[in-house]
Amino acid sequence: MELFQRTRISNIIEIALVFLTLALANSRVVESRKHRPTPLCNFQAINCRKHSAVLTDFGGKGDGKTSNTKAFQSAINHLSQYASDGGAQLIVPPGRWLTGSFNLTSHFTLYIHEKAVILASQDESEFPLIEPLPSYGRGRDAPGGRYISLIFGINLVDVVITGGNGTIDGQGSPWWVKFRADKLKYTRPYLIEILYSKQIQISNLTLVNSPSWHVHPVYSSDIIIQGLTILAPVDSPNTDGINPDSCTNTRIEDCFIVSGDDCVAVKSGWDEYGIKVGLPTQQLVIRRLTCISPDSAVIALGSEMSGGIQNVRAEDITAISSESGVRIKTAPGRGAYVKDIFVRRMTLQTMKYVFWMTGSYGSHADDGFDPKALPVIQNINFRDTVAENVTIAAKLEGIKGDPFTGICMSNVTIGISKLSKKKPWNCSDIEGVTSKVSPQPCSLLPDKEPGSLKACDFPEDKLPIESVPLKTCSIIGGKYF
């Protein structure tokens, strides 16, 4: 049965990737025909740049063997002088560009050609150690410091990482082997991490095989993440797709993710460290997301949520062969809150759970957490959801003496698998209401509005990040386009 299940999941992934590849190929053909008469390549960005350079201008070699760490950093350091003069962009042309970690600069665009692959070095010395995040107090994998991410930025303004669906390959397999064997003293590097920054765009790229999380904006604001294809083996450890962490005003849209962990994980710090820093993730929009993650959630809230999570809006979510649709993960000691969460129009196929909330997640940073720091979970809203081939409709477990309140579900139809022998609903220490939900929910979620669709209304106002326009920018094509 396990072999059959893995084969089935593999087939689903292959089919999904075929459709995605065809769609991308068609769009590229249209784009190619559109621009063939001119030497220009156009792309969308929050800001365009006055100056431009190509990685080969700084000694870069795209042979897949030569380290380009110095070339990347030399190019970026040189281009940083134009930050106050219209900014600059660095073009990564066709080729396979092996590199260790490099740091970005402000008013800067990193453009990765559709036939370019940035390959992360598998040499640990190419990833210097940095301090743990203040809101975590330690590395996520191990106490102490952590390896810096492949593409890193701190205290930046106006940064774009984009391309014609170019690829960043984390080559994470050796890191996964060492992690499983407990041979790493420090936390694995992420693929892209941006700290203490604003006006960030990450778009139109294929990200594969990160050593750990793929995209991790932290302590940042005004972020647009769109058009990403993120791929990692479904059994790879902690290869989350996109993890907004203590961020404000973020837009995640039109992304396709196959992951060994949560496709999107919303975070804000860990236990006493997150409580002390106190920076929430808020004003977050997630829309048109497609996810495959057999062992994890499509959207997870937590478990590191000790700075708070508020005002999250997710819509038009599709999942295939994933463990759960939306999952809230918390525990005594986390403190803070998860509140004002709105989700609508989920279409789910072959799931273990549709809804999953747990107040006993555990996994503490250390023994210094306060067990009396209880999280507040309230005003959690779901509507207009269809799911098929589901093992359990919902597992909703609050905290004794600290129930999860204000849960609302409306217009939800869940098709339970004929092979399932589990109770469809498991509820404890929660409070809420439902309307037009099938199969019939547990008694703690009574039907208070029979036949009504007014429950769990999605907000009508727009968050500020939804109104941020993108400009059409150009690259002089030359021999590369």
mmCIF file of C-alpha atoms in Angstrom, residues 9 12-13 232-236 238-241 257-264 290-299 318-325 349-353:
data_model
loop_
_atom_site.group_PDB
_atom_site.id
_atom_site.type_symbol
_atom_site.label_atom_id
_atom_site.label_comp_id
_atom_site.label_asym_id
_atom_site.label_seq_id
_atom_site.Cartn_x
_atom_site.Cartn_y
_atom_site.Cartn_z
ATOM 1 C CA ILE A 9 1.740 10.705 -5.567
ATOM 2 C CA ILE A 12 0.153 13.172 -9.665
ATOM 3 C CA ILE A 13 3.282 15.293 -9.407
ATOM 4 C CA ALA A 232 11.620 19.543 -3.641
ATOM 5 C CA PRO A 233 11.211 15.790 -3.030
ATOM 6 C CA VAL A 234 8.166 15.153 -0.880
ATOM 7 C CA ASP A 235 10.319 13.261 1.616
ATOM 8 C CA SER A 236 13.015 15.970 1.922
ATOM 9 C CA ASN A 238 11.888 20.862 6.233
ATOM 10 C CA THR A 239 11.932 22.124 2.651
ATOM 11 C CA ASP A 240 9.127 24.623 3.248
ATOM 12 C CA GLY A 241 8.147 26.694 0.244
ATOM 13 C CA ILE A 257 4.829 24.291 -4.753
ATOM 14 C CA VAL A 258 5.820 20.651 -4.277
ATOM 15 C CA SER A 259 7.420 20.332 -0.879
ATOM 16 C CA GLY A 260 8.707 18.052 1.847
ATOM 17 C CA ASP A 261 7.095 20.359 4.411
ATOM 18 C CA ASP A 262 4.521 23.160 4.513
ATOM 19 C CA CYS A 263 3.982 24.938 1.203
ATOM 20 C CA VAL A 264 3.427 28.255 2.987
ATOM 21 C CA THR A 290 -1.272 25.209 -5.824
ATOM 22 C CA CYS A 291 0.368 22.781 -3.415
ATOM 23 C CA ILE A 292 1.463 19.140 -3.209
ATOM 24 C CA SER A 293 2.805 18.108 0.209
ATOM 25 C CA PRO A 294 1.812 14.608 1.374
ATOM 26 C CA ASP A 295 3.223 15.045 4.892
ATOM 27 C CA SER A 296 2.449 18.688 5.655
ATOM 28 C CA ALA A 297 0.074 21.601 5.243
ATOM 29 C CA VAL A 298 -0.873 23.746 2.291
ATOM 30 C CA ILE A 299 -0.920 26.771 4.633
ATOM 31 C CA THR A 318 -5.712 24.227 -4.741
ATOM 32 C CA ALA A 319 -4.097 21.165 -3.169
ATOM 33 C CA ILE A 320 -3.428 17.620 -4.340
ATOM 34 C CA SER A 321 -2.233 14.781 -2.099
ATOM 35 C CA SER A 322 -1.429 16.976 0.884
ATOM 36 C CA GLU A 323 -1.733 16.252 4.585
ATOM 37 C CA SER A 324 -3.950 19.211 5.496
ATOM 38 C CA GLY A 325 -5.470 22.297 3.940
ATOM 39 C CA GLN A 349 -8.130 16.438 -3.603
ATOM 40 C CA THR A 350 -6.830 13.473 -1.574
ATOM 41 C CA MET A 351 -6.183 14.892 1.883
ATOM 42 C CA LYS A 352 -5.709 13.469 5.358
ATOM 43 C CA TYR A 353 -7.329 16.525 6.969
#
